Coordinates of C-alpha atoms in Angstrom, one line a residue:
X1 CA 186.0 93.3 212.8
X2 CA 189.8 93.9 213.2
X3 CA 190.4 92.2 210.3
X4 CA 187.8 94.1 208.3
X5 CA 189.7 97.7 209.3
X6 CA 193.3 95.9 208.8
X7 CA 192.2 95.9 205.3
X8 CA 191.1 99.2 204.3
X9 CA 193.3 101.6 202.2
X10 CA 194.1 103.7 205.6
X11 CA 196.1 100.9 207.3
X12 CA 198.3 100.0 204.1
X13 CA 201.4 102.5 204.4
X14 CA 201.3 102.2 200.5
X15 CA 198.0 103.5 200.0
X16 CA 198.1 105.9 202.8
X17 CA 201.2 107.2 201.4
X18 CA 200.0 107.4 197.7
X19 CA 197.2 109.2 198.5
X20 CA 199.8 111.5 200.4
X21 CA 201.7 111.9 197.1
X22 CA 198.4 113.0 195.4
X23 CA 197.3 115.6 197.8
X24 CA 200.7 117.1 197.3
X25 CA 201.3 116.7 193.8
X26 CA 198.4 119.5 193.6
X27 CA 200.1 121.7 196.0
X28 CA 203.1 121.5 194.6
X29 CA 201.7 122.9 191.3
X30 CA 199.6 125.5 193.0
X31 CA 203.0 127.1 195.0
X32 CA 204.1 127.1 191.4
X33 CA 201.6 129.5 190.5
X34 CA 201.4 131.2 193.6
X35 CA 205.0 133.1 193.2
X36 CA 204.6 132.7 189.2
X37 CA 205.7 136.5 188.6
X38 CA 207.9 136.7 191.6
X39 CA 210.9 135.7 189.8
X40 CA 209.9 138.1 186.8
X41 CA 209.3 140.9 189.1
X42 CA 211.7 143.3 186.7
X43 CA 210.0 142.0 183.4
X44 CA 206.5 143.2 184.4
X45 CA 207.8 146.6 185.6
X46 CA 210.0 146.5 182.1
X47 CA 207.0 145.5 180.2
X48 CA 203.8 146.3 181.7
X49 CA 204.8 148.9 183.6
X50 CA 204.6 147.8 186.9
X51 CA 205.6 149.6 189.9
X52 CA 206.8 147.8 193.4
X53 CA 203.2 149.5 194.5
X54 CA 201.5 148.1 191.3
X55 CA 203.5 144.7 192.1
X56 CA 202.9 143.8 195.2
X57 CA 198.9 145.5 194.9
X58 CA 198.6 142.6 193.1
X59 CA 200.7 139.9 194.6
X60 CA 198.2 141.1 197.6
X61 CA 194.9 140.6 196.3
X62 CA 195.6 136.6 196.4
X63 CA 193.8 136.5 199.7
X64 CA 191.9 139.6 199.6
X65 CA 188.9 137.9 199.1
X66 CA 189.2 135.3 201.8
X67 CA 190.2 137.8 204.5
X68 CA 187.3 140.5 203.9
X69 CA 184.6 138.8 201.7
X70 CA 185.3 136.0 204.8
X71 CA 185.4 132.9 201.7
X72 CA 187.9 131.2 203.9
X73 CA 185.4 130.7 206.9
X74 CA 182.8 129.3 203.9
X75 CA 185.8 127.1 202.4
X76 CA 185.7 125.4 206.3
X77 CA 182.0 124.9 206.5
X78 CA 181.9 123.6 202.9
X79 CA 184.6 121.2 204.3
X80 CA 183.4 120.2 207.0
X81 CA 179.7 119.8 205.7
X82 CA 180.8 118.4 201.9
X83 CA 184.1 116.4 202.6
X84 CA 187.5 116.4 201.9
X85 CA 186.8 115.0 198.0
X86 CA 184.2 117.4 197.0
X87 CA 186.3 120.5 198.7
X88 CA 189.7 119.1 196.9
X89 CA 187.6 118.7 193.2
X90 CA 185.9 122.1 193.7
X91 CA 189.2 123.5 195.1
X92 CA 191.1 122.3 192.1
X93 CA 188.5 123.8 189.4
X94 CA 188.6 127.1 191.5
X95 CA 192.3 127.7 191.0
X96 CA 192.0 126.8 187.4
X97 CA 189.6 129.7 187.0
X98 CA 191.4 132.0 188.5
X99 CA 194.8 131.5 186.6
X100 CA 193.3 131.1 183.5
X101 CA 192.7 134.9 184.1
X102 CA 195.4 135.7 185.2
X103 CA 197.3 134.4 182.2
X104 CA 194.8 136.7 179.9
X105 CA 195.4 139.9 181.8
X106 CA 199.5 139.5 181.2
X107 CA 198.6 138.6 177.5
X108 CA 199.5 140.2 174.7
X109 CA 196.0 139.7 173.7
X110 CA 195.2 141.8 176.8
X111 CA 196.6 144.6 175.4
X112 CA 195.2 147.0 173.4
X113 CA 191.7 145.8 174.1
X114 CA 188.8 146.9 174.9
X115 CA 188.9 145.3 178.1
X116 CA 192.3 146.7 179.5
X117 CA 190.1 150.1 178.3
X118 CA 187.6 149.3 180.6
X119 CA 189.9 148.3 183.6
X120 CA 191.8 151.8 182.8
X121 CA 188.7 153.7 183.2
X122 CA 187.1 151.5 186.2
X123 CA 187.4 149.9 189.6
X124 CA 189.9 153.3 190.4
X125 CA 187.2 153.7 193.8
X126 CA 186.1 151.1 195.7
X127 CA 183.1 152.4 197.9
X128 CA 183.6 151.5 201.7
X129 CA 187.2 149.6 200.9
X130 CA 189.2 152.7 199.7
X131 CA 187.9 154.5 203.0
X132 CA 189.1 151.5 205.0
X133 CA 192.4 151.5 203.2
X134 CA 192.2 148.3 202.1
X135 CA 190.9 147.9 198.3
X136 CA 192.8 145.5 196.1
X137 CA 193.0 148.4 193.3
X138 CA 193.8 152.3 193.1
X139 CA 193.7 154.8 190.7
X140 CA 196.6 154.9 188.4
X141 CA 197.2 151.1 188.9
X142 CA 198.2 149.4 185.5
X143 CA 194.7 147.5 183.4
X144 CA 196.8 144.6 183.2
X145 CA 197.4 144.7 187.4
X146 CA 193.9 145.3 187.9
X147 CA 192.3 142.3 185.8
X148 CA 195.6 139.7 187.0
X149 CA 194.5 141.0 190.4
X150 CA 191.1 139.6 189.8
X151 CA 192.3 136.1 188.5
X152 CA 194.5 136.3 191.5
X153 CA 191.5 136.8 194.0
X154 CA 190.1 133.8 192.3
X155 CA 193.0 131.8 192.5
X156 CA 193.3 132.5 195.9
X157 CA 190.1 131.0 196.9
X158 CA 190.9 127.7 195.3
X159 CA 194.7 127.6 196.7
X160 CA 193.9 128.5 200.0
X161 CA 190.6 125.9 200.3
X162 CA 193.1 123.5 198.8
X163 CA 195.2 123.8 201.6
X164 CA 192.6 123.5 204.6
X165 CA 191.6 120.5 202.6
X166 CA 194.8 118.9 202.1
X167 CA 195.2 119.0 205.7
X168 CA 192.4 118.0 207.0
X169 CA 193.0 115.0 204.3
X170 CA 196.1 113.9 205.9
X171 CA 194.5 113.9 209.4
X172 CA 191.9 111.6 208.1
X173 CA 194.8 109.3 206.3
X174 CA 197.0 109.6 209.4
X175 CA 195.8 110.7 212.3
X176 CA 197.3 108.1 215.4
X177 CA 200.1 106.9 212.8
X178 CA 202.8 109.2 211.5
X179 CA 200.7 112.5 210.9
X180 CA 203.3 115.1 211.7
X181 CA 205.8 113.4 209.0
X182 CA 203.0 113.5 206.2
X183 CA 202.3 117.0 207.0
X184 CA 206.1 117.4 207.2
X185 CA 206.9 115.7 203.6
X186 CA 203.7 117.0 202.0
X187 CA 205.1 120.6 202.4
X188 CA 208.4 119.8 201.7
X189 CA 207.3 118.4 198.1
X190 CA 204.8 121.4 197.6
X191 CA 207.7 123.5 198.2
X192 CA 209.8 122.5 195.6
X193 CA 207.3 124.5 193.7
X194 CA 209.2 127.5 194.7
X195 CA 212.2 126.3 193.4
X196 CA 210.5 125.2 190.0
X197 CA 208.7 128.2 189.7
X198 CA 212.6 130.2 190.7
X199 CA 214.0 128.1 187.4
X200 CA 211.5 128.0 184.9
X201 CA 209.4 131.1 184.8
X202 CA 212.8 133.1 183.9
X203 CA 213.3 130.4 181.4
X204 CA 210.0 130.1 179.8
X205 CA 209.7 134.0 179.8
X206 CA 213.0 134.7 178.2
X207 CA 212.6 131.3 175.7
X208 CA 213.5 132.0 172.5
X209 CA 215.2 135.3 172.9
X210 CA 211.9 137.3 173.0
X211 CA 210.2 138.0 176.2
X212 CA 207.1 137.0 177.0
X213 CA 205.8 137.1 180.1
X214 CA 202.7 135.3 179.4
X215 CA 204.6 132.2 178.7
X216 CA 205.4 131.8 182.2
X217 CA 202.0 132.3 183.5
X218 CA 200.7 129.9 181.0
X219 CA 202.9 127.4 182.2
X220 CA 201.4 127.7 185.7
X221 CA 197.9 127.3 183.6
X222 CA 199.0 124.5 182.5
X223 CA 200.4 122.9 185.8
X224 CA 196.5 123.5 187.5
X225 CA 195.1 121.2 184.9
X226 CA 197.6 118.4 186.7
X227 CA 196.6 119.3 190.0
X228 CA 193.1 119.3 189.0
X229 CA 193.6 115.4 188.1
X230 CA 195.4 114.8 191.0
X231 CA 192.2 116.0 193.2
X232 CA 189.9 114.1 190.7
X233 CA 191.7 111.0 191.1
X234 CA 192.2 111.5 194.8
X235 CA 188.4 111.7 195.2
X236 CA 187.8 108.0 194.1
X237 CA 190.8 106.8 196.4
X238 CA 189.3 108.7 198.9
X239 CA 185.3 107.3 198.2
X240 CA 186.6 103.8 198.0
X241 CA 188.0 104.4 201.8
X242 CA 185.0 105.7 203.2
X243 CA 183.3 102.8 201.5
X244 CA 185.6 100.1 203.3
X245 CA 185.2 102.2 206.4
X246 CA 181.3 103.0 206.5
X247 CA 182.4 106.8 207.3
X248 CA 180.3 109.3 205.9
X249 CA 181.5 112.8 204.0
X250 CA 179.2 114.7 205.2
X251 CA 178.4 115.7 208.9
X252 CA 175.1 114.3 210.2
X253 CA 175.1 117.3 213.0
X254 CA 174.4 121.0 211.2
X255 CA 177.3 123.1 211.3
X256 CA 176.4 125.5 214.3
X257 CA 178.1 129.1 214.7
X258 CA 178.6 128.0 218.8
X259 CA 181.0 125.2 217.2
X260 CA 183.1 128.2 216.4
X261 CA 182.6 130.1 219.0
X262 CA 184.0 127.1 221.2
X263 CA 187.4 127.9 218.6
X264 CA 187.9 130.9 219.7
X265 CA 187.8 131.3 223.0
X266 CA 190.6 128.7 223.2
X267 CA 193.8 130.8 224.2
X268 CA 195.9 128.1 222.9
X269 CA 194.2 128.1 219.3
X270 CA 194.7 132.1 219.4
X271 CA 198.4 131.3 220.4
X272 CA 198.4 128.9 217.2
X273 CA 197.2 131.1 215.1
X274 CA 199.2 134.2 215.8
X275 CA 202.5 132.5 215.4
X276 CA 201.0 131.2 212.0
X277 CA 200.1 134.9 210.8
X278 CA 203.1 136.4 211.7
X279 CA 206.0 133.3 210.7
X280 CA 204.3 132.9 207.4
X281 CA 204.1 136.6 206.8
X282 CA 207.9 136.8 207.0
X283 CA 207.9 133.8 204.3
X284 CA 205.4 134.1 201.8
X285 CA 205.6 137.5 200.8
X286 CA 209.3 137.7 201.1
X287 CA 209.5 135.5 198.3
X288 CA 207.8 137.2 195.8
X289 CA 209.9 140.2 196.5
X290 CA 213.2 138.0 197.1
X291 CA 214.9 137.2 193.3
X292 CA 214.7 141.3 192.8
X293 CA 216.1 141.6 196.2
X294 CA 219.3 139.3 195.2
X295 CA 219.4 141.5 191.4
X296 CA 219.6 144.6 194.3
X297 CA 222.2 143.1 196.2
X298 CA 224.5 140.9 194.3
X299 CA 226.9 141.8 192.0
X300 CA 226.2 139.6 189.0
X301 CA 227.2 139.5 185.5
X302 CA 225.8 137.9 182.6
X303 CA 227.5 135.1 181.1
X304 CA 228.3 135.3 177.4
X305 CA 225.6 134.7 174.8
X306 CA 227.4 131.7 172.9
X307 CA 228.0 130.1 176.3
X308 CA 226.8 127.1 178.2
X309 CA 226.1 128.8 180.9
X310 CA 223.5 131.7 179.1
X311 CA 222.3 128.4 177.3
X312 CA 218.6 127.3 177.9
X313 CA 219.8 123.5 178.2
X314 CA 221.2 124.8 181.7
X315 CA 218.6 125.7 182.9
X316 CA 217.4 121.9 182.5
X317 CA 220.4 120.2 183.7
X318 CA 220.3 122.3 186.9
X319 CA 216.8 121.5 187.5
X320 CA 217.3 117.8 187.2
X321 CA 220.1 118.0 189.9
X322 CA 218.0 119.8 192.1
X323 CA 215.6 116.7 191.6
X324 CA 218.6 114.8 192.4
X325 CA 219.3 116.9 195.5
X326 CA 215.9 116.8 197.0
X327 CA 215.1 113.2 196.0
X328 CA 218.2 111.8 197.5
X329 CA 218.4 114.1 200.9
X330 CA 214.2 113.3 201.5
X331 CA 214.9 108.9 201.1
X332 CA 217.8 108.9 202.6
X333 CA 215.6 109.8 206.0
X334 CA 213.7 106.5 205.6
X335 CA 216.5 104.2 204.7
X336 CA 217.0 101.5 208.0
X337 CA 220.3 100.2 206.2
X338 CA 223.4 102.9 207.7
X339 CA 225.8 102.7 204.2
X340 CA 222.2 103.4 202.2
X341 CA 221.7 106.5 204.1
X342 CA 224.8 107.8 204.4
X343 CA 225.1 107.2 200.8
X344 CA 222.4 109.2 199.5
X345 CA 222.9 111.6 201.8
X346 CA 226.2 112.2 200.5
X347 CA 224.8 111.9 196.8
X348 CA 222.4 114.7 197.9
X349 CA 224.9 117.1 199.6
X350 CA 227.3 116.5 196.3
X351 CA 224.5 117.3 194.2
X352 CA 223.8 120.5 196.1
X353 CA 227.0 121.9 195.7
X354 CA 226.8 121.1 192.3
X355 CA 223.6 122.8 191.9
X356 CA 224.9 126.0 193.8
X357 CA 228.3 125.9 191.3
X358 CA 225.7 126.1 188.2
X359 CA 223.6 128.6 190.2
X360 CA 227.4 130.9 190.8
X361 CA 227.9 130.2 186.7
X362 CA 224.7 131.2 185.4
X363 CA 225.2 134.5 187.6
X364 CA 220.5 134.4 188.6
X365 CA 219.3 135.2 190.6
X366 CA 216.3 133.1 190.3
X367 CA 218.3 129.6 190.5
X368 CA 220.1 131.4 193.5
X369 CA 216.8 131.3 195.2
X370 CA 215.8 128.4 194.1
X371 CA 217.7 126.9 196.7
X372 CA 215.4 127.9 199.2
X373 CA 213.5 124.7 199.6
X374 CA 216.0 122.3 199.8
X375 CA 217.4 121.7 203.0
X376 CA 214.1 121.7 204.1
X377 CA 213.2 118.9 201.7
X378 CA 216.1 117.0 203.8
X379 CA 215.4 118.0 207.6
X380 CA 211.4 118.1 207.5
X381 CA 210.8 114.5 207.4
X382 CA 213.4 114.3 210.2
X383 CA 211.3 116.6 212.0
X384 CA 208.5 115.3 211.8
X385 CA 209.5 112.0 212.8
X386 CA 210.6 113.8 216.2
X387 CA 207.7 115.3 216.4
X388 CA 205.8 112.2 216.2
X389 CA 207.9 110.4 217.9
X390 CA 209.3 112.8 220.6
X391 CA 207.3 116.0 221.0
X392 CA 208.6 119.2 221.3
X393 CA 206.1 121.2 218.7
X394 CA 206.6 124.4 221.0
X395 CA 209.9 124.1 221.4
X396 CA 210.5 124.0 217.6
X397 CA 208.8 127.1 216.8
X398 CA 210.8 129.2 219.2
X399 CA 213.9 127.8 216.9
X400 CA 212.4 128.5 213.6
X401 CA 211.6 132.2 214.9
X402 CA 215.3 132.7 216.0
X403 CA 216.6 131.4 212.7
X404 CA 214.1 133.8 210.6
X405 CA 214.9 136.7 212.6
X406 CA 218.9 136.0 212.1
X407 CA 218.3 135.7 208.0
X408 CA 216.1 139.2 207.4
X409 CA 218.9 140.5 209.2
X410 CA 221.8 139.1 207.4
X411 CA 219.6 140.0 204.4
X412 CA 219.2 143.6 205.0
X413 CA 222.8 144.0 206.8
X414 CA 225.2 142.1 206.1
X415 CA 224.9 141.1 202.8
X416 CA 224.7 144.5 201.0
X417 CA 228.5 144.8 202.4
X418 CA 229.2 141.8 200.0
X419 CA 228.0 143.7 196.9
X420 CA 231.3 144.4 195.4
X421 CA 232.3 140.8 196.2
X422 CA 231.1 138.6 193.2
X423 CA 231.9 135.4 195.4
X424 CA 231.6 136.3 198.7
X425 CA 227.9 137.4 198.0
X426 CA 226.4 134.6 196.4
X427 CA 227.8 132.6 199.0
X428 CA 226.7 134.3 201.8
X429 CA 222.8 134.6 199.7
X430 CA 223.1 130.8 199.8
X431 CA 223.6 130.0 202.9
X432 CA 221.1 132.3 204.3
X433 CA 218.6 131.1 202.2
X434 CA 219.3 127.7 202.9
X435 CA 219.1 128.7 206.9
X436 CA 215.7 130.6 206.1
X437 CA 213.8 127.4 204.2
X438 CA 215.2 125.4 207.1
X439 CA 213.5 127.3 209.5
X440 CA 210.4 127.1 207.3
X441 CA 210.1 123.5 207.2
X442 CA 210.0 123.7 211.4
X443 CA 206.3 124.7 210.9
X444 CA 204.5 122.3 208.8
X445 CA 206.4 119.6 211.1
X446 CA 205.5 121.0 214.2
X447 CA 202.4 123.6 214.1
X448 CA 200.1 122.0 211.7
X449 CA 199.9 118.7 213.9
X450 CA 199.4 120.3 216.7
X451 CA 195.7 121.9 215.6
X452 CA 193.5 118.8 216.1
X453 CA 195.3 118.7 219.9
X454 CA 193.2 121.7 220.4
X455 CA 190.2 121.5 219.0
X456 CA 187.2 118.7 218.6
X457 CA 187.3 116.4 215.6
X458 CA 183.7 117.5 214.1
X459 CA 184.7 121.5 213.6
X460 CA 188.7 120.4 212.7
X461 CA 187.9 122.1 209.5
X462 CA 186.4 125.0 210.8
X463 CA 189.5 125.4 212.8
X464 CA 192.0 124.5 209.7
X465 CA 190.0 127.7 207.8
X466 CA 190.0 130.3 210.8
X467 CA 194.0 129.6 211.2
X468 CA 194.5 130.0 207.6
X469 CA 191.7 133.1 207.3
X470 CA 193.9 134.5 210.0
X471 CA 197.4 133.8 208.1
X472 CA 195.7 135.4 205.1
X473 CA 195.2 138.6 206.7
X474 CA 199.0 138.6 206.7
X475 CA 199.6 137.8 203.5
X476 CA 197.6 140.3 202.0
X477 CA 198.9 143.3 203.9
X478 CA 203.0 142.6 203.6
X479 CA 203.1 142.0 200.1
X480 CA 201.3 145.6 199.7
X481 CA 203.9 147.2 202.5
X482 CA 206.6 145.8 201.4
X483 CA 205.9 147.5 198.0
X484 CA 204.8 150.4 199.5
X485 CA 208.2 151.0 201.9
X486 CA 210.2 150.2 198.9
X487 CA 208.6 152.9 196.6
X488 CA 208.9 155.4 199.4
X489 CA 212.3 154.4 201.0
X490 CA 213.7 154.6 196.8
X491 CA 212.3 157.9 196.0
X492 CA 213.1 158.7 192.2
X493 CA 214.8 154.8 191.2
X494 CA 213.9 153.8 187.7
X495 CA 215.8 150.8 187.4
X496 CA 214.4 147.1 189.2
X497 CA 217.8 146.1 190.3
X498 CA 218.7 149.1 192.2
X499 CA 216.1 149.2 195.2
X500 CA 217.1 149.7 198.6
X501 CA 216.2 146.3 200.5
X502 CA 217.4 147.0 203.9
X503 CA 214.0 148.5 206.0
X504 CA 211.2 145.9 204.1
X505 CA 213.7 143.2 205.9
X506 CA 213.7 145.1 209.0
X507 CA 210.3 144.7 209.1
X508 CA 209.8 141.2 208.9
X509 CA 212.4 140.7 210.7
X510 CA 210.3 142.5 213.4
X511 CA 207.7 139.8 212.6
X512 CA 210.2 137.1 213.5
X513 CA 210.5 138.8 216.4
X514 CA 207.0 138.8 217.7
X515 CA 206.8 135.3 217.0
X516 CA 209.3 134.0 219.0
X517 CA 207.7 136.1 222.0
X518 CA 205.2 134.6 221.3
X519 CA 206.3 131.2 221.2
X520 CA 207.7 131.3 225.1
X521 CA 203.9 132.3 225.6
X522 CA 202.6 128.9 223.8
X523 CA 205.2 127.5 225.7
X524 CA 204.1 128.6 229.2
X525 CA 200.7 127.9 228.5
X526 CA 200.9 124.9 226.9
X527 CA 202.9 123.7 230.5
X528 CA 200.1 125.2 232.4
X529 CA 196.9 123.7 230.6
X530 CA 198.9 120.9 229.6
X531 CA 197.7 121.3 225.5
X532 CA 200.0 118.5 224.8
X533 CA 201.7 120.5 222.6
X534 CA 205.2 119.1 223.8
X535 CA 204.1 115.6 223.8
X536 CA 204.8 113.0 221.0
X537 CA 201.5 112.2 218.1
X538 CA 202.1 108.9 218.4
X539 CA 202.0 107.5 221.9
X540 CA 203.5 103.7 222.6

C-alpha cells in the first residue's frame, strides 16, 4: 500500500510542482486582464470619455455580481460538490466570456452602433440597487462603460471562481508537504501579470502610432484562451491523480447550509477574513488607479520620437530583463549550492537596476509600476518556506499592514514634494513600490495557508468562497470611492495627469491601519484558542 501512494503524481515533487505551474499559468493571465485598462486609465478618459467616476464604476463592477447576486457562495458549492477540474474548466470558459465583451464594448465597432444606442438610452435605473446605492451603472455613464461593465461582471465570476479553485487545488497537491511555498510562488508568478499588463497594454495601445485601446484589451482576450488550456490540461493531470489515488471529485455527503453555518461562527475565520477584505482593498484597487497616480505626481518627460528610448523594441528588451529579474531572484531561493545562489541573486539584483534605469529612460509611468511585483517574486518563496517551516502567519500579517500603511503615506505625502525633482521622484516611486508588493507577497505566504487550520476539510471550499465573497465586497466599493473622492476632491480638472492623489491614499492608508489592529486581535486569539496560526505547516 505505501508503495502504491509513493507512486502517484502527488508524491513526485515534479508533478506536484508542474501542476503548480499550470494552475498559475492561468492566473497569471487572468491578473493580466484584471488591471488591462489600468495602465490606460488617461486613453479611455481621452477617447471614450471616461470620467475617474465612469472609470472606476467600471473597474468596480468586476465583483459586483459575486458580492450581491451572492455567485461567489455558488462558485464554493459548485467546488466543493463538482471538483477542482470541473470548477477550473468552467472557470476558465467563464472569463473568456466575459472579456470577449469587454473587448467589444472598447471597440471601434462598438461605436456608433446600435448597441452603444441602446446602452445610452438603458440600464440609467436600476430598481432596488440605485435606492441601495449600490448599482454597477448610473445615468450619464458612457455606453461603452456600461456594456465593458457587463463583460467585466462576467469576467469576474470566472476570475474569482478561478481563484477559490486554484487554492483549494494546491491544498489537494500539497497539503502536509510545502503548501504555504506553492501558495507563496503561485502568487508571485500570477503577479507578474501586473507587471506585464504595466508594459504591454501602453505598448499595444499606442503600437503603430495610432491609438487603439481595443488592442490592449484584445490582447488580454487572447491571453484567456491560454489560461483556458492551462485549466483543460490541468483537468487530465488532475483525473489521472484521483485515478491513482481512488479519491472521488465529488462529495458523497450533500452540501448542507449548517456546514456553513459551522464557518461562521468561527471568530478566528471572521478574523481571517477581515484582514483579507481590508489588506487586499488597499492593493487591488490601488493598482488600477496607480500608473495615473505616478502621471499626477512625477515629473516626466517624453523622450524624443527618433529615440531608443520612445522606441517600441524598448519596451521588449525591458520586459525580457524583468523575466531576467524575477526568474533569477525566485531560483535562486531553491539553490542548496552557496556560490549558485548568491550568484543569481546578484544577476537578479543587477538586472533590477537595470530594469529601473530603462524604466527612468523611457520616462512611464507604466514600466515604473511595473516593478511592483518583483521583490515579491524574490522574498515570497522565502516566506513561505518560513512559514512552512517555522510559523509565524500572524506575526507576518501585522508586518505587511505596517509596511502598507508607511507606502499610501509616502504616496500621498511625501512624494508629491518630489514633483519638481525628475530624479529624486522616480526614485522615491520605486522604492515605495517595491516596499508595497513586498508587503503584498506576506499574504499569500502566510494567510492563505492558514484557512484549512480553521476550518474542516469537506466545506474547505465553502470557506475559500465566503473569504473571497467577503474580499470582493471590498473590491467593489474602493475602486468606486476612489473615483468618486478624486472627482470631488479635483473639482473642475480636465486633464488625467493633474489629479490630486493625496486623500484616495489617505484612505487606504486608513485600511492598512485597521488591519494591523486587527492583526494584534488574530494574534491574541490565536494564543488563546491556540488556532495554530503561529505554528509551522509542516510538522517534523
Amino acid at each position: 500500500m505505501t508503495q502504491a501512494i509513493q507512486k502517484t503524481l502527488r508524491d513526485s515533487a515534479g508533478m506536484r510542482w508542474t501542476a503548480l505551474l499550470l494552475l498559475a499559468l492561468a492566473m497569471f493571465c487572468s491578473y493580466i486582464f484584471m488591471d488591462i485598462l489600468s495602465p490606460i486609465k488617461d486613453l479611455m478618459q481621452e477617447t471614450r470619455g471616461w470620467d475617474s467616476t465612469a472609470f472606476g464604476t467600471m473597474q468596480g463592477s468586476e465583483v459586483f455580481l459575486n458580492v450581491f447576486v451572492f455567485f461567489l457562495i455558488f462558485a464554493g458549492i459548485i467546488l466543493d460538490k463538482m471538483g477542482v477540474r470541473f470548477t477550473a474548466v468552467l472557470s476558465g470558459a467563464v472569463m473568456l466570456c466575459g472579456a470577449l465583451i469587454k473587448w467589444y464594448a472598447v471597440s471601434e465597432a462598438f461605436m456608433g452602433s446600435g448597441l452603444e444606442t441602446w446602452f445610452t438610452n438603458n440600464l440609467n435605473y436600476i430598481p432596488v440597487f440605485d435606492e441601495l446605492g449600490v448599482s454597477p451603472f448610473y445615468e450619464g455613464m458612457p455606453a461603452s462603460a456600461k456594456f465593458a461593465a457587463c463583460g467585466f461582471m462576467i469576467f469576474g465570476c470566472g476570475c474569482e471562481m478561478a481563484g477559490i479553485t486554484v487554492s483549494r487545488g494546491i491544498v489537494k497537491w500539497f497539503k502536509g508537504r510545502e503548501m504555504a511555498l506553492a501558495m507563496g510562488s503561485e502568487m508571485a508568478l500570477a503577479r507578474l501579470g501586473v507587471a506585464t499588463c504595466m508594459i504591454f497594454s501602453p505598448f499595444f495601445a499606442k503600437l503603430g502610432g495610432e491609438v487603439s485601446v481595443s488592442r490592449s484589451v484584445a490582447f488580454g482576450v487572447v491571453l484567456m484562451c491560454i489560461a483556458l488550456i492551462m485549466f483543460i490540461v490541468y483537468f487530465f493531470m488532475d483525473k489521472k491523480l484521483d485515478a491513482q489515488t481512488g479519491e472521488a471529485e465529488e462529495k458523497d455527503d450533500p452540501f448542507k447550509i449548517s456546514d456553513l453555518g459551522k464557518i461562521l461562527t468561527d471568530s478566528g475565520f471572521w478574523l481571517v477574513a477581515l484582514l483579507c477584505v481590508l489588506y487586499y482593498s488597499a492593493i487591488f484597487p490601488f493598482q488600477k488607479y496607480a500608473v495615473n497616480m505616478l502621471q499626477c505626481n512625477l515629473t516626466l518627460t517624453e523622450p524624443a520620437a527618433d529615440s531608443f528610448w520612445a522606441s517600441s523594441s524598448v519596451t521588449i528588451v525591458q520586459y525580457v530583463i524583468m523575466l531576467v529579474v524575477a526568474a533569477a531572484g525566485f531560483a535562486s531561493n531553491f539553490q542548496k549550492v552557496k556560490s549558485r545562489q548568491y550568484g543569481l541573486l546578484g544577476l537578479s539584483i543587477v538586472a533590477l537596476v537595470t530594469y529601473c534605469y530603462m524604466g527612468y529612460m523611457r520616462q512611464s509611468a507604466e514600466s515604473i509600476f511595473a516593478v511592483f511585483p518583483l521583490l515579491a517574486v524574490l522574498i515570497t518563496p522565502i516566506l513561505g518556506s518560513y512559514v512552512d517551516h517555522k510559523g509565524k502567519a500572524a506575526s507576518m500579517l501585522v508586518l505587511g499592514s505596517v509596511l502598507l500603511i508607511a507606502c499610501h503615506l509616502t504616496f500621498a505625502f511625501i512624494l508629491p514634494m518630489f514633483k519638481g525633482s525628475p530624479v529624486g521622484g522616480i526614485a522615491i516611486a520605486y522604492l515605495t513600490i517595491l516596499v508595497l508588493g513586498a508587503s503584498f507577497s506576506l499574504v499569500p505566504a502566510s494567510l492563505w495557508p492558514s484557512v484549512p487550520k480553521l476550518v474542516d476539510a469537506k466545506v474547505i471550499g465553502s470557506a475559500y468562497a465566503l473569504i473571497f465573497w467577503i474580499q470582493n465586497i471590498g473590491l467593489w466599493l474602493f475602486p468606486l470611492l476612489i473615483g468618486k473622492v478624486l472627482d470631488k476632491t479635483n473639482p473642475g480638472v480636465t486633464d488625467p495627469t493633474q489629479f490630486n492623489y493625496t486623500a484616495p491614499l489617505v484612505m487606504l492608508a486608513s485600511l492598512g491601519v485597521a488591519a494591523l489592529i486587527l492583526g494584534f486581535i488574530l494574534k491574541a486569539v490565536d494564543k488563546k484558542k491556540g488556532l495554530g496560526l503561529e505554528e509551522p505547516n509542516i510538522k517534523d
